[in-house]
Amino acid sequence: MSYCKQEGKDRIIFVTKEDHDTPSNAELIAEDPDDPYEDHGLILPNGDINWNCPCLGGMASGPCGSQFKEAFSCFHYSKEEVKGSECIDQFRSMQECMQRYPELYPQEEENPTPAASDPASTTASTSPESAVTSESDSASLGSEAAVA
């Protein structure tokens, strides 16, 4: 004997072997464009922002979710000549919130090259003596190439 069970938005159907032996008589229902569980991308058909879109990486939830939503909404709906130029305060608020939770919102730091991080090596490579040596090496290579 088969039966159905509803759990939230899901309907669970339990069937028997006999149910599988008979052809299905299920009727397909057209998709509902306003179904909040359906993936629509960033913008829903009605023009609203889909805060559940995986493209947002979960930024709309968490301790700074409301600040993110305010900043993103401001930018998305901006009509200014420079899009989002009126949203600086909202983005600043979002950034300040994220800085309070570094374990959830790690700051990406630029990785300097080893030579750039060592002041001695940077000074040595840009000193006038090394530049003169480089120029004389280049000049001697150029004259040898001209002779050959």
mmCIF file of N, CA and C in Angstrom:
data_model
loop_
_atom_site.group_PDB
_atom_site.id
_atom_site.type_symbol
_atom_site.label_atom_id
_atom_site.label_comp_id
_atom_site.label_asym_id
_atom_site.label_seq_id
_atom_site.Cartn_x
_atom_site.Cartn_y
_atom_site.Cartn_z
ATOM 1 N N MET A 1 0.847 -1.178 0.000
ATOM 2 C CA MET A 1 0.000 0.000 0.000
ATOM 3 C C MET A 1 0.892 1.240 0.000
ATOM 4 N N SER A 2 0.713 2.131 -0.961
ATOM 5 C CA SER A 2 1.515 3.343 -1.044
ATOM 6 C C SER A 2 0.843 4.455 -0.244
ATOM 7 N N TYR A 3 1.656 5.427 0.136
ATOM 8 C CA TYR A 3 1.098 6.582 0.843
ATOM 9 C C TYR A 3 2.021 7.773 0.669
ATOM 10 N N CYS A 4 1.472 8.970 0.956
ATOM 11 C CA CYS A 4 2.201 10.236 0.829
ATOM 12 C C CYS A 4 2.383 10.865 2.195
ATOM 13 N N LYS A 5 3.470 11.612 2.299
ATOM 14 C CA LYS A 5 3.751 12.328 3.539
ATOM 15 C C LYS A 5 4.316 13.695 3.157
ATOM 16 N N GLN A 6 3.786 14.749 3.730
ATOM 17 C CA GLN A 6 4.241 16.110 3.435
ATOM 18 C C GLN A 6 5.195 16.576 4.533
ATOM 19 N N GLU A 7 6.391 17.040 4.145
ATOM 20 C CA GLU A 7 7.361 17.612 5.090
ATOM 21 C C GLU A 7 7.810 18.952 4.536
ATOM 22 N N GLY A 8 7.224 20.015 5.057
ATOM 23 C CA GLY A 8 7.571 21.352 4.551
ATOM 24 C C GLY A 8 7.155 21.477 3.102
ATOM 25 N N LYS A 9 8.099 21.851 2.246
ATOM 26 C CA LYS A 9 7.814 22.003 0.826
ATOM 27 C C LYS A 9 7.882 20.679 0.079
ATOM 28 N N ASP A 10 8.393 19.631 0.731
ATOM 29 C CA ASP A 10 8.595 18.335 0.084
ATOM 30 C C ASP A 10 7.429 17.397 0.318
ATOM 31 N N ARG A 11 7.107 16.618 -0.712
ATOM 32 C CA ARG A 11 6.099 15.572 -0.587
ATOM 33 C C ARG A 11 6.817 14.250 -0.826
ATOM 34 N N ILE A 12 6.767 13.365 0.155
ATOM 35 C CA ILE A 12 7.429 12.080 0.091
ATOM 36 C C ILE A 12 6.388 11.024 -0.226
ATOM 37 N N ILE A 13 6.655 10.273 -1.292
ATOM 38 C CA ILE A 13 5.716 9.246 -1.714
ATOM 39 C C ILE A 13 6.376 7.880 -1.513
ATOM 40 N N PHE A 14 5.728 7.049 -0.736
ATOM 41 C CA PHE A 14 6.186 5.684 -0.514
ATOM 42 C C PHE A 14 5.345 4.768 -1.403
ATOM 43 N N VAL A 15 6.014 3.928 -2.175
ATOM 44 C CA VAL A 15 5.302 3.051 -3.100
ATOM 45 C C VAL A 15 5.669 1.591 -2.857
ATOM 46 N N THR A 16 4.831 0.721 -3.348
ATOM 47 C CA THR A 16 5.075 -0.718 -3.239
ATOM 48 C C THR A 16 5.588 -1.240 -4.578
ATOM 49 N N LYS A 17 5.991 -2.482 -4.611
ATOM 50 C CA LYS A 17 6.467 -3.100 -5.855
ATOM 51 C C LYS A 17 5.343 -3.111 -6.886
ATOM 52 N N GLU A 18 4.118 -3.339 -6.454
ATOM 53 C CA GLU A 18 2.979 -3.349 -7.368
ATOM 54 C C GLU A 18 2.772 -1.964 -7.999
ATOM 55 N N ASP A 19 3.006 -0.900 -7.213
ATOM 56 C CA ASP A 19 2.879 0.458 -7.756
ATOM 57 C C ASP A 19 3.875 0.688 -8.890
ATOM 58 N N HIS A 20 5.057 0.118 -8.777
ATOM 59 C CA HIS A 20 6.080 0.284 -9.819
ATOM 60 C C HIS A 20 5.761 -0.514 -11.071
ATOM 61 N N ASP A 21 4.996 -1.582 -10.928
ATOM 62 C CA ASP A 21 4.671 -2.440 -12.068
ATOM 63 C C ASP A 21 3.637 -1.806 -12.994
ATOM 64 N N THR A 22 2.822 -0.880 -12.489
ATOM 65 C CA THR A 22 1.797 -0.246 -13.324
ATOM 66 C C THR A 22 2.330 1.066 -13.891
ATOM 67 N N PRO A 23 1.910 1.446 -15.107
ATOM 68 C CA PRO A 23 2.368 2.711 -15.698
ATOM 69 C C PRO A 23 1.917 3.910 -14.860
ATOM 70 N N SER A 24 2.716 4.947 -14.896
ATOM 71 C CA SER A 24 2.408 6.155 -14.114
ATOM 72 C C SER A 24 1.226 6.903 -14.709
ATOM 73 N N ASN A 25 0.426 7.489 -13.854
ATOM 74 C CA ASN A 25 -0.669 8.350 -14.307
ATOM 75 C C ASN A 25 -0.488 9.764 -13.732
ATOM 76 N N ALA A 26 0.753 10.108 -13.402
ATOM 77 C CA ALA A 26 1.045 11.424 -12.823
ATOM 78 C C ALA A 26 0.862 12.511 -13.870
ATOM 79 N N GLU A 27 0.300 13.614 -13.436
ATOM 80 C CA GLU A 27 0.123 14.766 -14.309
ATOM 81 C C GLU A 27 1.177 15.809 -13.957
ATOM 82 N N LEU A 28 1.877 16.297 -14.971
ATOM 83 C CA LEU A 28 2.894 17.316 -14.743
ATOM 84 C C LEU A 28 2.239 18.676 -14.628
ATOM 85 N N ILE A 29 2.688 19.442 -13.664
ATOM 86 C CA ILE A 29 2.150 20.778 -13.422
ATOM 87 C C ILE A 29 3.172 21.781 -13.958
ATOM 88 N N ALA A 30 2.686 22.787 -14.649
ATOM 89 C CA ALA A 30 3.579 23.829 -15.172
ATOM 90 C C ALA A 30 4.324 24.481 -14.015
ATOM 91 N N GLU A 31 5.585 24.857 -14.270
ATOM 92 C CA GLU A 31 6.397 25.482 -13.228
ATOM 93 C C GLU A 31 5.818 26.823 -12.820
ATOM 94 N N ASP A 32 5.871 27.087 -11.533
ATOM 95 C CA ASP A 32 5.405 28.352 -10.986
ATOM 96 C C ASP A 32 6.571 29.333 -10.991
ATOM 97 N N PRO A 33 6.510 30.424 -11.771
ATOM 98 C CA PRO A 33 7.638 31.363 -11.830
ATOM 99 C C PRO A 33 7.894 32.084 -10.503
ATOM 100 N N ASP A 34 6.900 32.064 -9.604
ATOM 101 C CA ASP A 34 7.079 32.721 -8.316
ATOM 102 C C ASP A 34 7.450 31.744 -7.212
ATOM 103 N N ASP A 35 7.785 30.510 -7.578
ATOM 104 C CA ASP A 35 8.171 29.505 -6.589
ATOM 105 C C ASP A 35 9.480 29.941 -5.932
ATOM 106 N N PRO A 36 9.471 30.241 -4.619
ATOM 107 C CA PRO A 36 10.680 30.737 -3.963
ATOM 108 C C PRO A 36 11.791 29.696 -3.881
ATOM 109 N N TYR A 37 11.457 28.427 -4.101
ATOM 110 C CA TYR A 37 12.463 27.373 -4.019
ATOM 111 C C TYR A 37 13.092 27.069 -5.372
ATOM 112 N N GLU A 38 12.571 27.631 -6.409
ATOM 113 C CA GLU A 38 13.078 27.391 -7.749
ATOM 114 C C GLU A 38 14.282 28.301 -8.019
ATOM 115 N N ASP A 39 15.279 27.780 -8.708
ATOM 116 C CA ASP A 39 16.455 28.583 -9.051
ATOM 117 C C ASP A 39 16.125 29.486 -10.233
ATOM 118 N N HIS A 40 16.279 30.802 -10.036
ATOM 119 C CA HIS A 40 16.003 31.761 -11.099
ATOM 120 C C HIS A 40 17.213 32.618 -11.417
ATOM 121 N N GLY A 41 18.319 32.408 -10.772
ATOM 122 C CA GLY A 41 19.438 33.298 -10.950
ATOM 123 C C GLY A 41 19.338 34.458 -9.978
ATOM 124 N N LEU A 42 20.089 35.501 -10.228
ATOM 125 C CA LEU A 42 20.158 36.624 -9.305
ATOM 126 C C LEU A 42 18.870 37.443 -9.254
ATOM 127 N N ILE A 43 18.196 37.589 -10.390
ATOM 128 C CA ILE A 43 17.002 38.419 -10.446
ATOM 129 C C ILE A 43 15.789 37.524 -10.715
ATOM 130 N N LEU A 44 14.775 37.657 -9.853
ATOM 131 C CA LEU A 44 13.537 36.892 -10.000
ATOM 132 C C LEU A 44 12.723 37.450 -11.157
ATOM 133 N N PRO A 45 11.778 36.680 -11.691
ATOM 134 C CA PRO A 45 10.965 37.167 -12.813
ATOM 135 C C PRO A 45 10.241 38.481 -12.529
ATOM 136 N N ASN A 46 9.926 38.750 -11.266
ATOM 137 C CA ASN A 46 9.232 40.007 -10.947
ATOM 138 C C ASN A 46 10.207 41.179 -10.774
ATOM 139 N N GLY A 47 11.521 40.954 -10.979
ATOM 140 C CA GLY A 47 12.521 42.018 -10.899
ATOM 141 C C GLY A 47 13.191 42.158 -9.547
ATOM 142 N N ASP A 48 12.718 41.414 -8.548
ATOM 143 C CA ASP A 48 13.334 41.460 -7.214
ATOM 144 C C ASP A 48 14.652 40.696 -7.208
ATOM 145 N N ILE A 49 15.463 40.975 -6.213
ATOM 146 C CA ILE A 49 16.732 40.268 -6.045
ATOM 147 C C ILE A 49 16.448 38.925 -5.386
ATOM 148 N N ASN A 50 17.038 37.867 -5.938
ATOM 149 C CA ASN A 50 16.892 36.519 -5.388
ATOM 150 C C ASN A 50 17.986 36.318 -4.339
ATOM 151 N N TRP A 51 17.660 36.572 -3.075
ATOM 152 C CA TRP A 51 18.651 36.475 -2.001
ATOM 153 C C TRP A 51 19.115 35.046 -1.764
ATOM 154 N N ASN A 52 18.408 34.049 -2.323
ATOM 155 C CA ASN A 52 18.798 32.652 -2.177
ATOM 156 C C ASN A 52 19.692 32.168 -3.317
ATOM 157 N N CYS A 53 20.041 33.047 -4.227
ATOM 158 C CA CYS A 53 20.868 32.660 -5.365
ATOM 159 C C CYS A 53 22.243 32.207 -4.874
ATOM 160 N N PRO A 54 22.693 31.023 -5.323
ATOM 161 C CA PRO A 54 24.025 30.569 -4.914
ATOM 162 C C PRO A 54 25.135 31.507 -5.387
ATOM 163 N N CYS A 55 24.847 32.338 -6.386
ATOM 164 C CA CYS A 55 25.853 33.264 -6.900
ATOM 165 C C CYS A 55 26.254 34.308 -5.863
ATOM 166 N N LEU A 56 25.442 34.488 -4.833
ATOM 167 C CA LEU A 56 25.775 35.457 -3.776
ATOM 168 C C LEU A 56 26.663 34.832 -2.701
ATOM 169 N N GLY A 57 26.905 33.552 -2.800
ATOM 170 C CA GLY A 57 27.825 32.887 -1.877
ATOM 171 C C GLY A 57 27.410 32.952 -0.419
ATOM 172 N N GLY A 58 26.132 33.043 -0.139
ATOM 173 C CA GLY A 58 25.673 33.077 1.241
ATOM 174 C C GLY A 58 25.853 34.419 1.929
ATOM 175 N N MET A 59 26.238 35.443 1.202
ATOM 176 C CA MET A 59 26.473 36.756 1.796
ATOM 177 C C MET A 59 25.202 37.377 2.370
ATOM 178 N N ALA A 60 24.041 36.986 1.869
ATOM 179 C CA ALA A 60 22.792 37.577 2.339
ATOM 180 C C ALA A 60 22.355 37.021 3.689
ATOM 181 N N SER A 61 23.035 36.008 4.166
ATOM 182 C CA SER A 61 22.729 35.473 5.496
ATOM 183 C C SER A 61 23.946 35.671 6.382
ATOM 184 N N GLY A 62 23.818 35.352 7.638
ATOM 185 C CA GLY A 62 24.939 35.538 8.551
ATOM 186 C C GLY A 62 24.845 36.859 9.284
ATOM 187 N N PRO A 63 25.861 37.163 10.087
ATOM 188 C CA PRO A 63 25.789 38.356 10.932
ATOM 189 C C PRO A 63 25.786 39.677 10.160
ATOM 190 N N CYS A 64 26.272 39.681 8.931
ATOM 191 C CA CYS A 64 26.301 40.924 8.143
ATOM 192 C C CYS A 64 25.342 40.862 6.958
ATOM 193 N N GLY A 65 24.415 39.918 6.999
ATOM 194 C CA GLY A 65 23.469 39.743 5.904
ATOM 195 C C GLY A 65 22.614 40.964 5.637
ATOM 196 N N SER A 66 22.124 41.614 6.694
ATOM 197 C CA SER A 66 21.265 42.789 6.478
ATOM 198 C C SER A 66 22.061 43.942 5.871
ATOM 199 N N GLN A 67 23.311 44.128 6.305
ATOM 200 C CA GLN A 67 24.146 45.193 5.727
ATOM 201 C C GLN A 67 24.449 44.885 4.259
ATOM 202 N N PHE A 68 24.707 43.597 3.955
ATOM 203 C CA PHE A 68 24.956 43.209 2.567
ATOM 204 C C PHE A 68 23.722 43.487 1.711
ATOM 205 N N LYS A 69 22.547 43.111 2.218
ATOM 206 C CA LYS A 69 21.318 43.325 1.453
ATOM 207 C C LYS A 69 21.068 44.800 1.193
ATOM 208 N N GLU A 70 21.305 45.642 2.194
ATOM 209 C CA GLU A 70 21.111 47.076 2.008
ATOM 210 C C GLU A 70 22.058 47.626 0.947
ATOM 211 N N ALA A 71 23.333 47.248 1.038
ATOM 212 C CA ALA A 71 24.326 47.757 0.092
ATOM 213 C C ALA A 71 24.055 47.232 -1.320
ATOM 214 N N PHE A 72 23.782 45.941 -1.424
ATOM 215 C CA PHE A 72 23.557 45.343 -2.738
ATOM 216 C C PHE A 72 22.277 45.885 -3.371
ATOM 217 N N SER A 73 21.219 46.029 -2.567
ATOM 218 C CA SER A 73 19.963 46.593 -3.083
ATOM 219 C C SER A 73 20.174 48.017 -3.575
ATOM 220 N N CYS A 74 20.878 48.807 -2.788
ATOM 221 C CA CYS A 74 21.154 50.187 -3.178
ATOM 222 C C CYS A 74 21.867 50.219 -4.525
ATOM 223 N N PHE A 75 22.891 49.380 -4.682
ATOM 224 C CA PHE A 75 23.651 49.347 -5.931
ATOM 225 C C PHE A 75 22.771 48.849 -7.086
ATOM 226 N N HIS A 76 22.036 47.769 -6.852
ATOM 227 C CA HIS A 76 21.219 47.166 -7.912
ATOM 228 C C HIS A 76 20.162 48.137 -8.437
ATOM 229 N N TYR A 77 19.516 48.848 -7.543
ATOM 230 C CA TYR A 77 18.443 49.749 -7.945
ATOM 231 C C TYR A 77 18.927 51.173 -8.227
ATOM 232 N N SER A 78 20.213 51.401 -8.185
ATOM 233 C CA SER A 78 20.774 52.735 -8.388
ATOM 234 C C SER A 78 20.457 53.277 -9.776
ATOM 235 N N LYS A 79 20.084 54.550 -9.821
ATOM 236 C CA LYS A 79 19.789 55.233 -11.088
ATOM 237 C C LYS A 79 20.797 56.358 -11.345
ATOM 238 N N GLU A 80 21.814 56.461 -10.492
ATOM 239 C CA GLU A 80 22.794 57.534 -10.616
ATOM 240 C C GLU A 80 23.645 57.365 -11.875
ATOM 241 N N GLU A 81 24.248 58.455 -12.310
ATOM 242 C CA GLU A 81 25.139 58.439 -13.470
ATOM 243 C C GLU A 81 26.290 57.454 -13.242
ATOM 244 N N VAL A 82 26.910 57.537 -12.079
ATOM 245 C CA VAL A 82 27.909 56.551 -11.680
ATOM 246 C C VAL A 82 27.173 55.566 -10.785
ATOM 247 N N LYS A 83 26.823 54.407 -11.348
ATOM 248 C CA LYS A 83 25.965 53.436 -10.644
ATOM 249 C C LYS A 83 26.509 53.135 -9.259
ATOM 250 N N GLY A 84 25.647 53.284 -8.260
ATOM 251 C CA GLY A 84 25.996 52.965 -6.884
ATOM 252 C C GLY A 84 26.730 54.053 -6.140
ATOM 253 N N SER A 85 26.945 55.191 -6.754
ATOM 254 C CA SER A 85 27.708 56.250 -6.096
ATOM 255 C C SER A 85 27.016 56.760 -4.831
ATOM 256 N N GLU A 86 25.717 56.576 -4.732
ATOM 257 C CA GLU A 86 24.993 57.009 -3.539
ATOM 258 C C GLU A 86 24.985 55.944 -2.446
ATOM 259 N N CYS A 87 25.664 54.826 -2.679
ATOM 260 C CA CYS A 87 25.610 53.685 -1.751
ATOM 261 C C CYS A 87 26.853 53.539 -0.877
ATOM 262 N N ILE A 88 27.701 54.530 -0.860
ATOM 263 C CA ILE A 88 28.971 54.431 -0.129
ATOM 264 C C ILE A 88 28.743 54.142 1.346
ATOM 265 N N ASP A 89 27.786 54.807 1.965
ATOM 266 C CA ASP A 89 27.532 54.587 3.395
ATOM 267 C C ASP A 89 27.101 53.145 3.675
ATOM 268 N N GLN A 90 26.258 52.579 2.799
ATOM 269 C CA GLN A 90 25.809 51.202 2.990
ATOM 270 C C GLN A 90 26.972 50.218 2.842
ATOM 271 N N PHE A 91 27.835 50.451 1.851
ATOM 272 C CA PHE A 91 28.983 49.563 1.674
ATOM 273 C C PHE A 91 29.982 49.716 2.821
ATOM 274 N N ARG A 92 30.135 50.923 3.319
ATOM 275 C CA ARG A 92 31.024 51.141 4.464
ATOM 276 C C ARG A 92 30.495 50.396 5.687
ATOM 277 N N SER A 93 29.189 50.467 5.915
ATOM 278 C CA SER A 93 28.565 49.751 7.030
ATOM 279 C C SER A 93 28.775 48.244 6.893
ATOM 280 N N MET A 94 28.630 47.722 5.672
ATOM 281 C CA MET A 94 28.846 46.299 5.424
ATOM 282 C C MET A 94 30.304 45.923 5.700
ATOM 283 N N GLN A 95 31.230 46.743 5.237
ATOM 284 C CA GLN A 95 32.652 46.473 5.443
ATOM 285 C C GLN A 95 33.010 46.492 6.929
ATOM 286 N N GLU A 96 32.478 47.458 7.667
ATOM 287 C CA GLU A 96 32.753 47.532 9.105
ATOM 288 C C GLU A 96 32.218 46.294 9.813
ATOM 289 N N CYS A 97 31.054 45.833 9.419
ATOM 290 C CA CYS A 97 30.487 44.618 10.010
ATOM 291 C C CYS A 97 31.388 43.417 9.711
ATOM 292 N N MET A 98 31.824 43.289 8.473
ATOM 293 C CA MET A 98 32.660 42.147 8.086
ATOM 294 C C MET A 98 33.996 42.147 8.830
ATOM 295 N N GLN A 99 34.509 43.309 9.123
ATOM 296 C CA GLN A 99 35.770 43.388 9.861
ATOM 297 C C GLN A 99 35.606 42.925 11.308
ATOM 298 N N ARG A 100 34.377 42.965 11.824
ATOM 299 C CA ARG A 100 34.121 42.476 13.184
ATOM 300 C C ARG A 100 34.073 40.947 13.238
ATOM 301 N N TYR A 101 33.971 40.294 12.081
ATOM 302 C CA TYR A 101 33.879 38.831 12.012
ATOM 303 C C TYR A 101 34.928 38.279 11.043
ATOM 304 N N PRO A 102 36.215 38.444 11.345
ATOM 305 C CA PRO A 102 37.254 38.010 10.400
ATOM 306 C C PRO A 102 37.261 36.501 10.155
ATOM 307 N N GLU A 103 36.754 35.720 11.120
ATOM 308 C CA GLU A 103 36.737 34.274 10.911
ATOM 309 C C GLU A 103 35.670 33.875 9.886
ATOM 310 N N LEU A 104 34.630 34.674 9.727
ATOM 311 C CA LEU A 104 33.590 34.392 8.740
ATOM 312 C C LEU A 104 33.845 35.085 7.410
ATOM 313 N N TYR A 105 34.461 36.260 7.462
ATOM 314 C CA TYR A 105 34.731 37.051 6.270
ATOM 315 C C TYR A 105 36.228 37.353 6.209
ATOM 316 N N PRO A 106 37.055 36.386 5.827
ATOM 317 C CA PRO A 106 38.502 36.627 5.808
ATOM 318 C C PRO A 106 38.867 37.717 4.800
ATOM 319 N N GLN A 107 39.793 38.551 5.201
ATOM 320 C CA GLN A 107 40.271 39.624 4.339
ATOM 321 C C GLN A 107 41.306 39.052 3.384
ATOM 322 N N GLU A 108 41.147 39.313 2.108
ATOM 323 C CA GLU A 108 42.130 38.850 1.136
ATOM 324 C C GLU A 108 43.262 39.854 1.098
ATOM 325 N N GLU A 109 44.454 39.346 1.351
ATOM 326 C CA GLU A 109 45.630 40.203 1.335
ATOM 327 C C GLU A 109 46.435 39.902 0.089
ATOM 328 N N GLU A 110 47.043 40.955 -0.466
ATOM 329 C CA GLU A 110 47.912 40.754 -1.617
ATOM 330 C C GLU A 110 49.188 40.101 -1.133
ATOM 331 N N ASN A 111 49.662 39.103 -1.864
ATOM 332 C CA ASN A 111 50.906 38.434 -1.509
ATOM 333 C C ASN A 111 52.051 39.135 -2.222
ATOM 334 N N PRO A 112 52.880 39.861 -1.474
ATOM 335 C CA PRO A 112 53.995 40.539 -2.130
ATOM 336 C C PRO A 112 55.026 39.524 -2.598
ATOM 337 N N THR A 113 55.749 39.892 -3.647
ATOM 338 C CA THR A 113 56.813 39.007 -4.125
ATOM 339 C C THR A 113 57.946 39.032 -3.116
ATOM 340 N N PRO A 114 58.749 37.974 -3.018
ATOM 341 C CA PRO A 114 59.829 37.940 -2.024
ATOM 342 C C PRO A 114 60.796 39.116 -2.160
ATOM 343 N N ALA A 115 61.149 39.508 -3.378
ATOM 344 C CA ALA A 115 62.085 40.613 -3.557
ATOM 345 C C ALA A 115 61.472 41.930 -3.080
ATOM 346 N N ALA A 116 60.177 42.095 -3.318
ATOM 347 C CA ALA A 116 59.529 43.340 -2.920
ATOM 348 C C ALA A 116 59.377 43.437 -1.409
ATOM 349 N N SER A 117 59.318 42.297 -0.719
ATOM 350 C CA SER A 117 59.139 42.348 0.728
ATOM 351 C C SER A 117 60.463 42.540 1.464
ATOM 352 N N ASP A 118 61.593 42.337 0.789
ATOM 353 C CA ASP A 118 62.895 42.494 1.419
ATOM 354 C C ASP A 118 63.497 43.826 0.974
ATOM 355 N N PRO A 119 63.532 44.830 1.869
ATOM 356 C CA PRO A 119 64.033 46.150 1.470
ATOM 357 C C PRO A 119 65.474 46.118 0.983
ATOM 358 N N ALA A 120 66.299 45.247 1.537
ATOM 359 C CA ALA A 120 67.705 45.191 1.126
ATOM 360 C C ALA A 120 67.825 44.748 -0.324
ATOM 361 N N SER A 121 67.062 43.734 -0.718
ATOM 362 C CA SER A 121 67.157 43.257 -2.090
ATOM 363 C C SER A 121 66.580 44.275 -3.064
ATOM 364 N N THR A 122 65.546 45.017 -2.657
ATOM 365 C CA THR A 122 64.970 46.042 -3.512
ATOM 366 C C THR A 122 65.971 47.168 -3.706
ATOM 367 N N THR A 123 66.657 47.586 -2.640
ATOM 368 C CA THR A 123 67.640 48.650 -2.734
ATOM 369 C C THR A 123 68.804 48.214 -3.604
ATOM 370 N N ALA A 124 69.264 46.991 -3.427
ATOM 371 C CA ALA A 124 70.402 46.498 -4.190
ATOM 372 C C ALA A 124 70.086 46.441 -5.678
ATOM 373 N N SER A 125 68.866 46.024 -6.022
ATOM 374 C CA SER A 125 68.553 45.871 -7.438
ATOM 375 C C SER A 125 68.276 47.210 -8.110
ATOM 376 N N THR A 126 67.968 48.254 -7.325
ATOM 377 C CA THR A 126 67.680 49.545 -7.944
ATOM 378 C C THR A 126 68.766 50.576 -7.660
ATOM 379 N N SER A 127 69.902 50.135 -7.119
ATOM 380 C CA SER A 127 70.975 51.093 -6.833
ATOM 381 C C SER A 127 71.610 51.566 -8.134
ATOM 382 N N PRO A 128 72.188 52.766 -8.136
ATOM 383 C CA PRO A 128 72.821 53.298 -9.349
ATOM 384 C C PRO A 128 73.938 52.385 -9.861
ATOM 385 N N GLU A 129 74.694 51.752 -8.942
ATOM 386 C CA GLU A 129 75.783 50.885 -9.380
ATOM 387 C C GLU A 129 75.265 49.720 -10.201
ATOM 388 N N SER A 130 74.165 49.105 -9.749
ATOM 389 C CA SER A 130 73.636 47.959 -10.484
ATOM 390 C C SER A 130 73.071 48.399 -11.831
ATOM 391 N N ALA A 131 72.520 49.604 -11.885
ATOM 392 C CA ALA A 131 71.999 50.114 -13.147
ATOM 393 C C ALA A 131 73.135 50.347 -14.120
ATOM 394 N N VAL A 132 74.283 50.899 -13.645
ATOM 395 C CA VAL A 132 75.436 51.137 -14.503
ATOM 396 C C VAL A 132 75.979 49.810 -15.005
ATOM 397 N N THR A 133 76.075 48.818 -14.108
ATOM 398 C CA THR A 133 76.579 47.512 -14.504
ATOM 399 C C THR A 133 75.681 46.914 -15.566
ATOM 400 N N SER A 134 74.395 47.032 -15.392
ATOM 401 C CA SER A 134 73.448 46.479 -16.356
ATOM 402 C C SER A 134 73.598 47.155 -17.701
ATOM 403 N N GLU A 135 73.739 48.486 -17.682
ATOM 404 C CA GLU A 135 73.880 49.212 -18.939
ATOM 405 C C GLU A 135 75.177 48.849 -19.640
ATOM 406 N N SER A 136 76.274 48.723 -18.899
ATOM 407 C CA SER A 136 77.549 48.388 -19.532
ATOM 408 C C SER A 136 77.528 46.969 -20.074
ATOM 409 N N ASP A 137 76.849 46.042 -19.343
ATOM 410 C CA ASP A 137 76.716 44.676 -19.841
ATOM 411 C C ASP A 137 75.916 44.670 -21.139
ATOM 412 N N SER A 138 74.844 45.438 -21.170
ATOM 413 C CA SER A 138 74.008 45.504 -22.348
ATOM 414 C C SER A 138 74.778 46.124 -23.514
ATOM 415 N N ALA A 139 75.566 47.173 -23.222
ATOM 416 C CA ALA A 139 76.328 47.839 -24.271
ATOM 417 C C ALA A 139 77.372 46.905 -24.861
ATOM 418 N N SER A 140 78.027 46.127 -23.988
ATOM 419 C CA SER A 140 79.054 45.228 -24.504
ATOM 420 C C SER A 140 78.405 44.102 -25.319
ATOM 421 N N LEU A 141 77.219 43.647 -24.922
ATOM 422 C CA LEU A 141 76.531 42.632 -25.693
ATOM 423 C C LEU A 141 76.105 43.182 -27.042
ATOM 424 N N GLY A 142 75.692 44.446 -27.050
ATOM 425 C CA GLY A 142 75.266 45.086 -28.290
ATOM 426 C C GLY A 142 76.433 45.255 -29.251
ATOM 427 N N SER A 143 77.609 45.632 -28.732
ATOM 428 C CA SER A 143 78.762 45.830 -29.612
ATOM 429 C C SER A 143 79.273 44.498 -30.135
ATOM 430 N N GLU A 144 79.193 43.439 -29.293
ATOM 431 C CA GLU A 144 79.610 42.118 -29.768
ATOM 432 C C GLU A 144 78.678 41.634 -30.872
ATOM 433 N N ALA A 145 77.382 41.929 -30.717
ATOM 434 C CA ALA A 145 76.416 41.511 -31.732
ATOM 435 C C ALA A 145 76.674 42.263 -33.042
ATOM 436 N N ALA A 146 77.081 43.553 -32.930
ATOM 437 C CA ALA A 146 77.329 44.347 -34.125
ATOM 438 C C ALA A 146 78.571 43.837 -34.838
ATOM 439 N N VAL A 147 79.589 43.368 -34.101
ATOM 440 C CA VAL A 147 80.825 42.874 -34.691
ATOM 441 C C VAL A 147 80.569 41.547 -35.404
ATOM 442 N N ALA A 148 79.771 40.727 -34.818
ATOM 443 C CA ALA A 148 79.504 39.397 -35.367
ATOM 444 C C ALA A 148 78.694 39.545 -36.600
#
